[in-house]
Coordinates of C-alpha atoms in Angstrom, one line a residue:
Chain A
X1 CA 106.1 26.7 -38.3
X2 CA 103.3 28.6 -36.7
X3 CA 101.5 28.7 -40.1
X4 CA 101.8 24.9 -40.4
X5 CA 100.5 24.4 -36.9
X6 CA 97.3 26.3 -37.7
X7 CA 96.8 24.0 -40.8
X8 CA 97.4 21.0 -38.6
X9 CA 94.8 22.1 -36.1
X10 CA 92.4 22.9 -39.0
X11 CA 93.1 19.5 -40.4
X12 CA 92.0 17.9 -37.2
X13 CA 89.0 20.2 -36.6
X14 CA 87.6 20.5 -40.2
X15 CA 86.1 17.0 -40.5
X16 CA 84.4 17.6 -37.1
X17 CA 83.2 21.0 -38.1
X18 CA 81.8 19.9 -41.4
X19 CA 79.9 17.0 -39.8
X20 CA 76.4 18.2 -39.0
X21 CA 74.7 17.1 -35.8
X22 CA 72.8 14.4 -37.6
X23 CA 75.8 12.9 -39.3
X24 CA 76.0 9.2 -39.2
X25 CA 77.2 6.2 -41.1
X26 CA 75.4 3.6 -43.2
X27 CA 76.2 -0.1 -43.6
X28 CA 79.4 -0.4 -45.7
X29 CA 80.1 3.3 -45.4
X30 CA 83.0 4.9 -43.6
X31 CA 82.6 6.0 -40.0
X32 CA 82.2 9.6 -41.1
X33 CA 79.6 8.9 -43.8
X34 CA 76.7 11.2 -43.7
X35 CA 73.4 9.5 -44.0
X36 CA 72.0 9.6 -47.5
X37 CA 68.7 11.0 -46.2
X38 CA 69.6 13.5 -43.5
X39 CA 66.0 14.1 -42.8
X40 CA 65.8 10.9 -40.9
X41 CA 68.1 12.2 -38.2
X42 CA 67.2 15.2 -36.0
X43 CA 69.3 17.3 -33.8
X44 CA 68.3 15.2 -30.8
X45 CA 70.7 12.5 -32.2
X46 CA 73.0 11.2 -29.5
X47 CA 76.4 9.7 -30.2
X48 CA 78.2 7.3 -28.0
X49 CA 81.7 6.1 -28.7
X50 CA 82.7 2.9 -27.0
X51 CA 85.6 0.8 -28.2
X52 CA 85.0 -3.0 -27.9
X53 CA 88.2 -4.7 -29.0
X54 CA 88.9 -2.2 -31.7
X55 CA 85.3 -1.9 -32.8
X56 CA 83.6 1.5 -32.6
X57 CA 80.0 1.6 -31.4
X58 CA 77.9 4.6 -32.3
X59 CA 74.2 5.0 -31.2
X60 CA 71.8 7.4 -32.8
X61 CA 68.2 8.3 -32.3
X62 CA 66.2 9.0 -35.5
X63 CA 63.3 11.4 -35.9
X64 CA 61.0 8.3 -35.8
X65 CA 62.4 7.4 -32.3
X66 CA 64.2 4.5 -33.7
X67 CA 67.5 3.8 -31.9
X68 CA 70.2 2.8 -34.3
X69 CA 73.5 1.4 -33.2
X70 CA 76.4 1.1 -35.8
X71 CA 79.5 -1.0 -35.5
X72 CA 82.7 0.1 -37.3
X73 CA 85.9 -1.8 -37.8
X74 CA 88.8 -0.9 -40.1
X75 CA 87.0 2.4 -40.9
X76 CA 83.8 0.8 -42.3
X77 CA 80.4 0.1 -40.8
X78 CA 80.1 -3.7 -40.8
X79 CA 76.9 -4.1 -38.8
X80 CA 73.9 -2.2 -37.5
X81 CA 71.0 -2.9 -35.2
X82 CA 67.9 -1.0 -34.5
X83 CA 65.0 -0.8 -32.0
X84 CA 61.9 1.4 -32.1
X85 CA 58.1 1.9 -32.4
X86 CA 58.1 1.7 -36.2
X87 CA 60.0 0.0 -39.0
X88 CA 62.9 2.3 -40.0
X89 CA 63.6 3.7 -43.5
X90 CA 66.0 0.9 -44.4
X91 CA 67.5 2.8 -47.4
X92 CA 69.1 5.1 -44.8
X93 CA 70.4 2.3 -42.6
X94 CA 71.5 0.0 -45.4
X95 CA 72.9 2.6 -47.8
X96 CA 74.3 0.9 -51.0
X97 CA 73.1 -2.4 -49.7
X98 CA 69.4 -1.4 -49.8
X99 CA 68.7 -2.5 -53.4
X100 CA 70.2 -5.9 -52.5
X101 CA 67.8 -6.0 -49.5
X102 CA 64.8 -4.9 -51.5
X103 CA 65.5 -7.6 -54.1
X104 CA 65.3 -10.3 -51.5
X105 CA 62.0 -9.2 -49.9
X106 CA 59.1 -11.6 -50.5
X107 CA 56.4 -10.6 -52.9
X108 CA 53.8 -8.2 -51.4
X109 CA 51.1 -10.7 -50.6
X110 CA 50.0 -11.4 -47.1
X111 CA 49.5 -15.2 -47.1
X112 CA 51.9 -15.2 -44.2
X113 CA 51.3 -12.3 -41.8
X114 CA 53.8 -10.6 -39.5
X115 CA 56.5 -13.0 -40.7
X116 CA 59.9 -12.0 -39.3
X117 CA 62.2 -10.6 -42.0
X118 CA 65.0 -13.1 -42.7
X119 CA 67.3 -12.1 -45.6
X120 CA 70.4 -14.1 -46.0
X121 CA 72.5 -13.6 -49.1
X122 CA 76.2 -13.8 -49.6
X123 CA 76.6 -10.1 -49.4
X124 CA 74.0 -9.1 -46.8
X125 CA 72.2 -10.6 -43.8
X126 CA 69.1 -8.9 -42.3
X127 CA 66.9 -9.9 -39.4
X128 CA 63.8 -8.1 -38.2
X129 CA 61.0 -9.0 -35.8
X130 CA 58.4 -7.5 -33.5
X131 CA 55.1 -5.7 -33.7
X132 CA 53.8 -2.2 -33.6
X133 CA 55.6 0.0 -31.0
X134 CA 58.3 -2.7 -30.6
X135 CA 60.3 -3.5 -33.7
X136 CA 63.9 -4.6 -33.6
X137 CA 66.3 -5.8 -36.2
X138 CA 69.9 -6.0 -37.3
X139 CA 71.9 -6.2 -40.5
X140 CA 75.5 -6.9 -41.4
X141 CA 77.8 -7.3 -44.4
X142 CA 79.6 -10.7 -44.0
X143 CA 82.6 -9.5 -46.0
X144 CA 83.2 -6.6 -43.7
X145 CA 82.9 -8.4 -40.3
X146 CA 86.3 -8.8 -38.6
X147 CA 87.4 -12.4 -38.6
X148 CA 86.7 -14.3 -35.4
X149 CA 84.1 -11.8 -34.2
X150 CA 81.0 -13.3 -32.6
X151 CA 78.2 -11.0 -33.8
X152 CA 76.0 -12.2 -30.9
X153 CA 78.2 -10.3 -28.5
X154 CA 77.1 -7.1 -30.3
X155 CA 73.4 -8.0 -30.2
X156 CA 73.5 -8.6 -34.0
X157 CA 71.6 -11.7 -35.1
X158 CA 74.1 -13.9 -37.0
Chain B
X1 CA 57.5 -17.7 -49.2
X2 CA 56.5 -17.7 -52.9
X3 CA 55.9 -21.5 -52.7
X4 CA 53.9 -20.9 -49.5
X5 CA 51.7 -18.6 -51.4
X6 CA 51.2 -20.8 -54.4
X7 CA 50.8 -24.1 -52.6
X8 CA 47.3 -23.8 -51.2
X9 CA 45.7 -22.4 -54.4
X10 CA 47.1 -25.4 -56.3
X11 CA 45.5 -27.8 -53.8
X12 CA 42.3 -25.8 -54.1
X13 CA 42.4 -25.8 -57.9
X14 CA 42.9 -29.6 -57.9
X15 CA 39.9 -29.9 -55.6
X16 CA 37.8 -27.5 -57.7
X17 CA 38.3 -29.9 -60.6
X18 CA 36.9 -32.7 -58.6
X19 CA 34.3 -31.0 -56.5
X20 CA 32.6 -34.1 -55.4
X21 CA 35.7 -35.5 -53.8
X22 CA 36.2 -32.3 -51.9
X23 CA 32.9 -32.8 -50.1
X24 CA 34.3 -35.8 -48.3
X25 CA 37.7 -36.7 -47.0
X26 CA 39.5 -34.9 -49.8
X27 CA 38.2 -31.5 -48.8
X28 CA 38.1 -29.4 -45.7
X29 CA 36.3 -30.6 -42.6
X30 CA 32.6 -30.1 -42.0
X31 CA 31.8 -26.4 -41.5
X32 CA 30.7 -25.2 -38.1
X33 CA 28.5 -22.3 -37.3
X34 CA 28.5 -19.9 -34.4
X35 CA 26.0 -21.2 -31.8
X36 CA 27.0 -19.4 -28.6
X37 CA 24.7 -16.4 -28.0
X38 CA 26.9 -13.4 -27.3
X39 CA 26.3 -10.7 -24.7
X40 CA 26.3 -7.0 -25.3
X41 CA 30.0 -6.8 -24.5
X42 CA 30.8 -9.7 -26.9
X43 CA 31.3 -10.1 -30.6
X44 CA 31.8 -13.2 -32.8
X45 CA 35.3 -13.9 -34.2
X46 CA 35.1 -15.8 -37.4
X47 CA 38.1 -17.7 -38.9
X48 CA 36.9 -18.5 -42.4
X49 CA 37.6 -18.0 -46.1
X50 CA 37.0 -14.3 -46.9
X51 CA 34.8 -14.7 -50.0
X52 CA 36.0 -11.3 -51.3
X53 CA 39.3 -13.1 -51.9
X54 CA 39.4 -15.9 -54.4
X55 CA 41.4 -18.7 -52.7
X56 CA 42.2 -20.3 -56.1
X57 CA 43.7 -17.2 -57.8
X58 CA 44.7 -15.3 -54.6
X59 CA 45.2 -17.1 -51.4
X60 CA 43.2 -18.8 -48.7
X61 CA 42.6 -16.6 -45.7
X62 CA 44.2 -19.0 -43.2
X63 CA 44.0 -18.2 -39.5
X64 CA 42.6 -14.7 -40.1
X65 CA 40.2 -13.8 -37.2
X66 CA 37.5 -11.6 -38.6
X67 CA 35.0 -9.3 -36.8
X68 CA 32.4 -6.8 -38.1
X69 CA 32.6 -3.2 -37.2
X70 CA 29.9 -0.5 -37.5
X71 CA 31.2 3.0 -38.2
X72 CA 29.0 6.1 -38.1
X73 CA 29.9 9.6 -39.5
X74 CA 29.2 13.2 -38.7
X75 CA 25.9 13.1 -40.6
X76 CA 24.6 10.1 -38.7
X77 CA 25.1 7.7 -41.6
X78 CA 26.5 4.3 -40.6
X79 CA 28.1 1.5 -42.4
X80 CA 28.8 -2.0 -41.1
X81 CA 32.2 -3.3 -42.4
X82 CA 32.6 -7.1 -42.5
X83 CA 35.9 -9.0 -42.5
X84 CA 38.0 -6.7 -40.4
X85 CA 41.1 -8.6 -39.1
X86 CA 41.3 -8.6 -35.3
X87 CA 44.9 -7.9 -34.4
X88 CA 46.3 -8.0 -30.9
X89 CA 49.7 -6.9 -32.2
X90 CA 48.6 -3.4 -33.2
X91 CA 46.6 -0.5 -31.9
X92 CA 43.8 1.3 -33.7
X93 CA 41.2 0.8 -36.5
X94 CA 42.4 0.9 -40.1
X95 CA 39.9 0.7 -42.9
X96 CA 40.2 0.6 -46.7
X97 CA 38.7 3.8 -48.1
X98 CA 36.6 1.6 -50.5
X99 CA 34.9 0.1 -47.4
X100 CA 33.8 3.5 -46.0
X101 CA 33.2 5.5 -49.3
X102 CA 29.7 6.5 -48.3
X103 CA 30.8 8.0 -44.9
X104 CA 31.8 11.6 -44.2
X105 CA 34.6 11.5 -41.7
X106 CA 36.7 14.7 -41.4
X107 CA 40.5 14.3 -41.8
X108 CA 42.5 15.5 -38.9
X109 CA 44.5 18.7 -39.5
X110 CA 48.0 19.6 -38.3
X111 CA 49.0 22.9 -36.7
X112 CA 50.2 24.1 -40.0
X113 CA 46.8 23.5 -41.6
X114 CA 47.8 20.4 -43.5
X115 CA 46.0 17.0 -43.5
X116 CA 47.3 14.4 -41.1
X117 CA 48.5 11.2 -42.8
X118 CA 50.2 8.1 -41.4
X119 CA 52.6 5.5 -42.6
X120 CA 51.6 2.5 -40.4
X121 CA 54.5 0.0 -40.6
X122 CA 54.3 -3.7 -40.2
X123 CA 56.9 -6.5 -40.8
X124 CA 55.2 -7.4 -44.0
X125 CA 54.9 -3.8 -45.3
X126 CA 53.2 -0.5 -44.7
X127 CA 49.7 1.0 -44.9
X128 CA 49.5 4.6 -46.2
X129 CA 46.4 6.8 -45.4
X130 CA 44.8 9.7 -43.7
X131 CA 43.9 10.1 -40.1
X132 CA 40.1 10.7 -39.8
X133 CA 37.8 11.0 -36.9
X134 CA 35.1 8.4 -36.7
X135 CA 32.1 9.8 -34.9
X136 CA 31.4 6.4 -33.5
X137 CA 32.7 2.9 -33.8
X138 CA 30.3 0.2 -32.7
X139 CA 31.3 -3.4 -32.1
X140 CA 28.4 -5.6 -30.8
X141 CA 26.9 -3.5 -28.0
X142 CA 30.0 -1.3 -27.3
X143 CA 30.2 2.2 -28.8
X144 CA 33.4 4.3 -29.0
X145 CA 33.0 8.0 -29.8
X146 CA 35.3 10.4 -31.8
X147 CA 38.1 7.9 -32.4
X148 CA 41.1 8.7 -34.7
X149 CA 41.2 5.9 -37.3
X150 CA 43.3 5.4 -40.4
X151 CA 41.6 5.5 -43.8
X152 CA 43.9 3.5 -46.1
X153 CA 44.3 4.5 -49.8
X154 CA 42.7 7.8 -48.9
X155 CA 41.6 9.6 -52.1
X156 CA 42.2 13.0 -50.5
X157 CA 45.9 12.4 -50.2
X158 CA 48.7 11.6 -52.7
X159 CA 48.1 7.9 -53.6
X160 CA 51.8 7.2 -53.4
X161 CA 53.4 7.1 -50.0
X162 CA 56.5 9.3 -49.3
X163 CA 59.8 7.6 -50.2
X164 CA 60.7 7.3 -46.5
X165 CA 57.5 5.3 -46.0
X166 CA 58.0 3.1 -49.1
X167 CA 61.5 2.2 -47.9
X168 CA 60.1 0.5 -44.8
X169 CA 58.6 -2.4 -46.9
X170 CA 56.0 -3.3 -49.4
X171 CA 52.6 -1.6 -49.8
X172 CA 50.1 -3.8 -48.0
X173 CA 47.3 -1.2 -47.8
X174 CA 44.8 -3.2 -49.9
X175 CA 42.3 -6.1 -49.7
X176 CA 45.0 -8.7 -50.3
X177 CA 47.7 -7.2 -48.2
X178 CA 45.3 -7.0 -45.2
X179 CA 43.2 -10.1 -46.1
X180 CA 40.1 -8.1 -45.4
X181 CA 38.5 -4.6 -45.4
X182 CA 40.5 -3.4 -42.4
X183 CA 42.5 -4.1 -39.3
X184 CA 41.2 -3.7 -35.8
X185 CA 44.2 -3.3 -33.4
X186 CA 43.1 -4.2 -29.9
X187 CA 46.5 -4.9 -28.3
X188 CA 48.1 -3.8 -25.0
X189 CA 48.4 -0.1 -25.8
X190 CA 46.2 2.9 -26.8
X191 CA 48.2 5.0 -29.3
X192 CA 50.0 3.5 -32.3
X193 CA 53.1 5.7 -32.1
X194 CA 53.3 5.5 -35.9
X195 CA 55.1 7.6 -38.5
X196 CA 53.0 10.7 -39.2
X197 CA 53.1 13.2 -42.1
X198 CA 51.4 16.5 -42.8
X199 CA 50.1 16.8 -46.4
X200 CA 49.1 19.8 -48.4
X201 CA 47.7 20.2 -51.9
X202 CA 45.4 17.2 -52.0
X203 CA 46.0 14.1 -54.2
X204 CA 48.6 15.9 -56.3
X205 CA 50.2 17.6 -53.3
X206 CA 53.2 16.8 -51.0
X207 CA 53.7 15.4 -47.6
X208 CA 56.4 15.9 -45.0
X209 CA 57.2 14.1 -41.7
X210 CA 55.6 15.5 -38.6
X211 CA 55.2 14.7 -34.9
X212 CA 51.7 14.6 -33.4
X213 CA 50.4 14.4 -29.9
X214 CA 49.1 11.0 -28.6
X215 CA 45.5 12.3 -28.7
X216 CA 45.8 12.7 -32.5
X217 CA 47.3 9.3 -33.1
X218 CA 45.3 6.4 -34.5
X219 CA 44.2 4.6 -31.3
X220 CA 42.7 1.4 -29.9
X221 CA 38.9 1.9 -29.9
X222 CA 38.5 -0.3 -26.9
X223 CA 40.0 2.4 -24.7
X224 CA 37.2 4.8 -25.9
X225 CA 34.3 2.6 -24.8
X226 CA 32.5 4.3 -21.8
X227 CA 32.7 1.0 -19.9
X228 CA 34.5 -2.4 -20.5
X229 CA 37.4 -0.2 -21.8
X230 CA 40.4 -1.8 -20.0
X231 CA 41.1 -4.6 -22.5
X232 CA 39.8 -7.6 -24.3
X233 CA 39.6 -11.4 -24.1
X234 CA 39.9 -13.6 -27.2
X235 CA 38.5 -17.1 -26.8
X236 CA 38.8 -19.6 -29.6
X237 CA 37.6 -23.2 -29.7
X238 CA 40.0 -26.1 -30.0
X239 CA 40.5 -27.4 -33.6
X240 CA 41.9 -30.7 -34.8
X241 CA 45.6 -31.0 -35.5
X242 CA 44.8 -31.4 -39.2
X243 CA 42.8 -28.1 -39.1
X244 CA 39.2 -27.2 -39.5
X245 CA 37.2 -25.6 -42.3
X246 CA 36.4 -22.6 -40.1
X247 CA 36.2 -21.7 -36.5
X248 CA 34.1 -19.2 -34.4
X249 CA 35.3 -17.7 -31.2
X250 CA 34.3 -14.8 -28.9
X251 CA 35.8 -11.4 -28.5
X252 CA 34.8 -10.1 -25.0
X253 CA 35.3 -6.4 -24.1
X254 CA 36.4 -5.4 -20.6
X255 CA 38.4 -7.5 -18.1
X256 CA 37.1 -8.0 -14.6
X257 CA 34.2 -5.7 -15.4
X258 CA 31.4 -8.2 -15.9
X259 CA 30.6 -11.7 -14.9
X260 CA 31.7 -13.0 -18.4
X261 CA 35.2 -11.5 -18.3
X262 CA 36.8 -12.3 -14.9
X263 CA 40.3 -13.5 -14.7
X264 CA 39.6 -15.9 -11.9
X265 CA 40.9 -19.0 -13.6
X266 CA 43.7 -17.2 -15.6
X267 CA 47.4 -17.1 -15.3
X268 CA 48.7 -13.5 -15.4
X269 CA 51.8 -12.4 -17.4
X270 CA 52.7 -8.7 -17.0
X271 CA 54.3 -7.3 -20.2
X272 CA 57.1 -4.9 -20.5
X273 CA 56.9 -1.4 -22.1
X274 CA 57.0 -2.9 -25.6
X275 CA 54.3 -5.4 -24.8
X276 CA 56.8 -8.3 -24.6
X277 CA 57.8 -11.2 -22.3
X278 CA 60.5 -13.9 -22.3
X279 CA 59.7 -17.3 -23.8
X280 CA 61.9 -20.3 -23.2
X281 CA 61.5 -22.9 -26.0
X282 CA 63.7 -25.9 -26.8
X283 CA 66.5 -24.7 -24.6
X284 CA 66.6 -21.2 -26.0
X285 CA 65.4 -17.9 -24.4
X286 CA 63.6 -15.2 -26.4
X287 CA 63.3 -11.9 -24.6
X288 CA 61.0 -10.1 -27.1
X289 CA 58.2 -12.5 -27.3
X290 CA 54.5 -11.8 -27.7
X291 CA 51.0 -13.2 -28.3
X292 CA 49.6 -11.9 -31.7
X293 CA 46.3 -12.8 -33.3
X294 CA 47.5 -10.8 -36.3
X295 CA 50.3 -13.4 -37.0
X296 CA 48.5 -16.1 -38.9
X297 CA 51.3 -18.6 -38.2
X298 CA 53.6 -18.8 -35.1
X299 CA 57.1 -17.7 -35.7
X300 CA 59.3 -19.5 -33.2
X301 CA 62.8 -20.9 -33.8
X302 CA 62.8 -24.7 -33.3
X303 CA 65.4 -27.4 -33.8
X304 CA 63.5 -28.7 -36.9
X305 CA 64.1 -28.6 -40.6
X306 CA 61.6 -26.8 -42.8
X307 CA 59.7 -28.1 -45.8
X308 CA 59.8 -26.5 -49.2
X309 CA 57.1 -24.0 -48.1
X310 CA 59.3 -22.6 -45.3
X311 CA 57.2 -24.1 -42.5
X312 CA 58.7 -26.5 -39.9
X313 CA 58.3 -30.1 -40.9
X314 CA 58.6 -32.6 -38.0
X315 CA 58.2 -36.2 -39.1
X316 CA 55.1 -36.5 -36.9
X317 CA 53.0 -34.0 -35.0
X318 CA 55.2 -32.8 -32.1
X319 CA 54.4 -30.8 -29.0
X320 CA 56.9 -28.3 -27.6
X321 CA 56.8 -27.0 -24.0
X322 CA 57.2 -23.3 -23.5
X323 CA 57.8 -21.3 -20.4
X324 CA 56.6 -17.7 -20.5
X325 CA 58.3 -15.3 -18.0
X326 CA 57.5 -11.7 -17.3
X327 CA 60.3 -9.2 -18.1
X328 CA 59.0 -6.8 -15.4
X329 CA 57.6 -9.0 -12.6
X330 CA 58.7 -11.9 -10.4
X331 CA 55.2 -13.5 -10.8
X332 CA 55.3 -17.3 -11.4
X333 CA 56.1 -18.1 -15.0
X334 CA 53.5 -19.8 -17.1
X335 CA 54.1 -23.3 -18.3
X336 CA 52.4 -24.0 -21.6
X337 CA 52.9 -25.8 -24.9
X338 CA 52.2 -25.7 -28.6
X339 CA 52.0 -28.2 -31.4
X340 CA 53.8 -28.4 -34.7
X341 CA 52.9 -30.4 -37.8
X342 CA 54.3 -30.6 -41.3
X343 CA 52.1 -28.2 -43.3
X344 CA 52.9 -30.2 -46.5
X345 CA 50.4 -32.8 -45.3
X346 CA 47.6 -30.3 -44.5
X347 CA 44.5 -29.6 -46.6
X348 CA 44.2 -25.9 -47.3
X349 CA 40.5 -26.0 -47.9
X350 CA 40.6 -25.6 -44.1
X351 CA 41.3 -22.1 -42.7
X352 CA 41.8 -22.8 -39.0
X353 CA 45.1 -24.5 -38.0
X354 CA 46.6 -24.7 -34.5
X355 CA 50.1 -26.1 -35.5
X356 CA 51.8 -24.3 -38.3
X357 CA 55.1 -22.8 -37.1
X358 CA 57.8 -20.9 -39.1
X359 CA 61.3 -19.9 -38.0
X360 CA 61.6 -16.9 -35.8
X361 CA 64.7 -14.8 -35.0
X362 CA 67.2 -15.3 -32.2
X363 CA 65.5 -12.7 -29.9
X364 CA 61.8 -13.1 -30.5
X365 CA 59.1 -15.9 -30.3
X366 CA 55.8 -14.8 -31.9
X367 CA 52.9 -16.9 -30.6
X368 CA 50.5 -16.3 -33.4
X369 CA 46.9 -17.4 -34.2
X370 CA 47.7 -21.1 -34.0
X371 CA 48.4 -20.6 -30.3
X372 CA 44.9 -19.1 -29.7
X373 CA 42.8 -22.2 -30.4
X374 CA 41.6 -24.0 -27.3
X375 CA 42.5 -21.0 -25.1
X376 CA 41.1 -17.8 -23.8
X377 CA 43.7 -15.0 -23.7
X378 CA 43.2 -11.6 -22.1
X379 CA 44.9 -8.4 -23.1
X380 CA 44.9 -5.6 -20.5
X381 CA 45.7 -2.2 -21.9
X382 CA 48.7 -0.2 -20.6
X383 CA 47.8 1.9 -17.6
X384 CA 44.4 0.2 -17.0
X385 CA 43.8 -1.7 -13.8
X386 CA 42.3 -5.1 -13.3
X387 CA 42.0 -7.1 -10.0
X388 CA 45.2 -8.9 -10.8
X389 CA 47.3 -5.9 -11.6
X390 CA 48.0 -3.1 -14.0
X391 CA 48.3 -3.3 -17.8
X392 CA 50.1 -3.9 -20.0
X393 CA 49.5 -7.5 -19.2
X394 CA 48.5 -10.8 -20.7
X395 CA 46.5 -13.5 -19.0
X396 CA 46.1 -17.0 -20.3
X397 CA 43.4 -19.6 -19.6

């Protein structure tokens, strides 16, 4: 009985112990997903847990001083938003959705300059705007968004 | 976007086949030349086709405000670089290495002895290059000394940016990505707060992310002038709603420092710590709005449909009122307006347009170069004082 208790306690603690200080989730990943590029998160990352109607909110500060807020429902990150002085490494934020994002980017010519990023595909929606020292953006996976949720209430551009 | 890129060259190609018709109503409007004599604290802003860029096979340089910048090196050698894009939405001078190849400008070193490099990020993509010290930067009669600038496509660094930089967007660190030989960021702040790297091993070496002090960051040269260093005023002439072949305006250095840069007749708009204000347009409010000469169109969400090029397409030229309110001050909001026209009807032999608007996002209205025609707009640098208050602030006339 005592033996089992120890295992129970370990079972609760181990996931927490194994999670490094910079652990965070990516779009479509589980809440405990570790970022694919841990270098982007430093030990000064801060985590806030705030339930909003069953939705978990977690805020992280990256090494580039970009504040990233992730929204989790049903164990998966369904939306993120960011704000910071530079454009973030979107492969870290979008995870497995990054190739989909990259394929929708306009061709690299600057006939239109400083155009906001507006990617709207069935599997992924991304918005980004701003200028040097003041970029903001958001992304969500429509299939993962809880039904009836108004993304605007989370500060995520629908 | 792709159509938007292809459309003007096709029009130009059609015109090129019938050159005579382009001299009249079928082509751009009659060219204008700069006539206003400029003072020692003033430079000419030229919106024109950059002839280094072939408008038929590449793209017309629409609404790109160009200035010339003279850069001198440690040996006293100087080079004047033409067609540098004047950008009030960024901070610091960035030049293509090909434009400064004759100059000797030492690269900054990091505490570990590496070379300091930067990934400068923009919405359209990134510019990768080294941070070098320009002995002097001269624009008109103003001289800034020992300014950290970015040399894009720096041959002393790995030519490929680190993966974390590439994942922020496309590589726009070239003539076509910039639309010119460089970018002159003269906005509301001094340092660029970019993503910095320390590199070892030269062109075949490696780079890793680093943090640098503000004094080592690529910085707005205006703040380095001995006088007239608290900001700039961009003044552009009005242009017809169907556009103009080219347009020449004035860049004035200093605000409230000389008789030619007082804000007496201006409306002041203090900006927040990001350089933004709130714009109310068509019943919606956008809290992260800004004035940006580096945006060649305006990007403001409107209740209009778009044409096949992605630009708003009202059935006739339409004017939208806009109210600009400070996020940090109770000062009286500014009531202004801007025009919108269906770009499909425009002749892209012209390069100066005051009414091309594309969709923005739900939080930001970007008043780009179209908004600057027929106005004078002042940009007072953060922490710098003018009679009307302390930067960061905008002032409109």
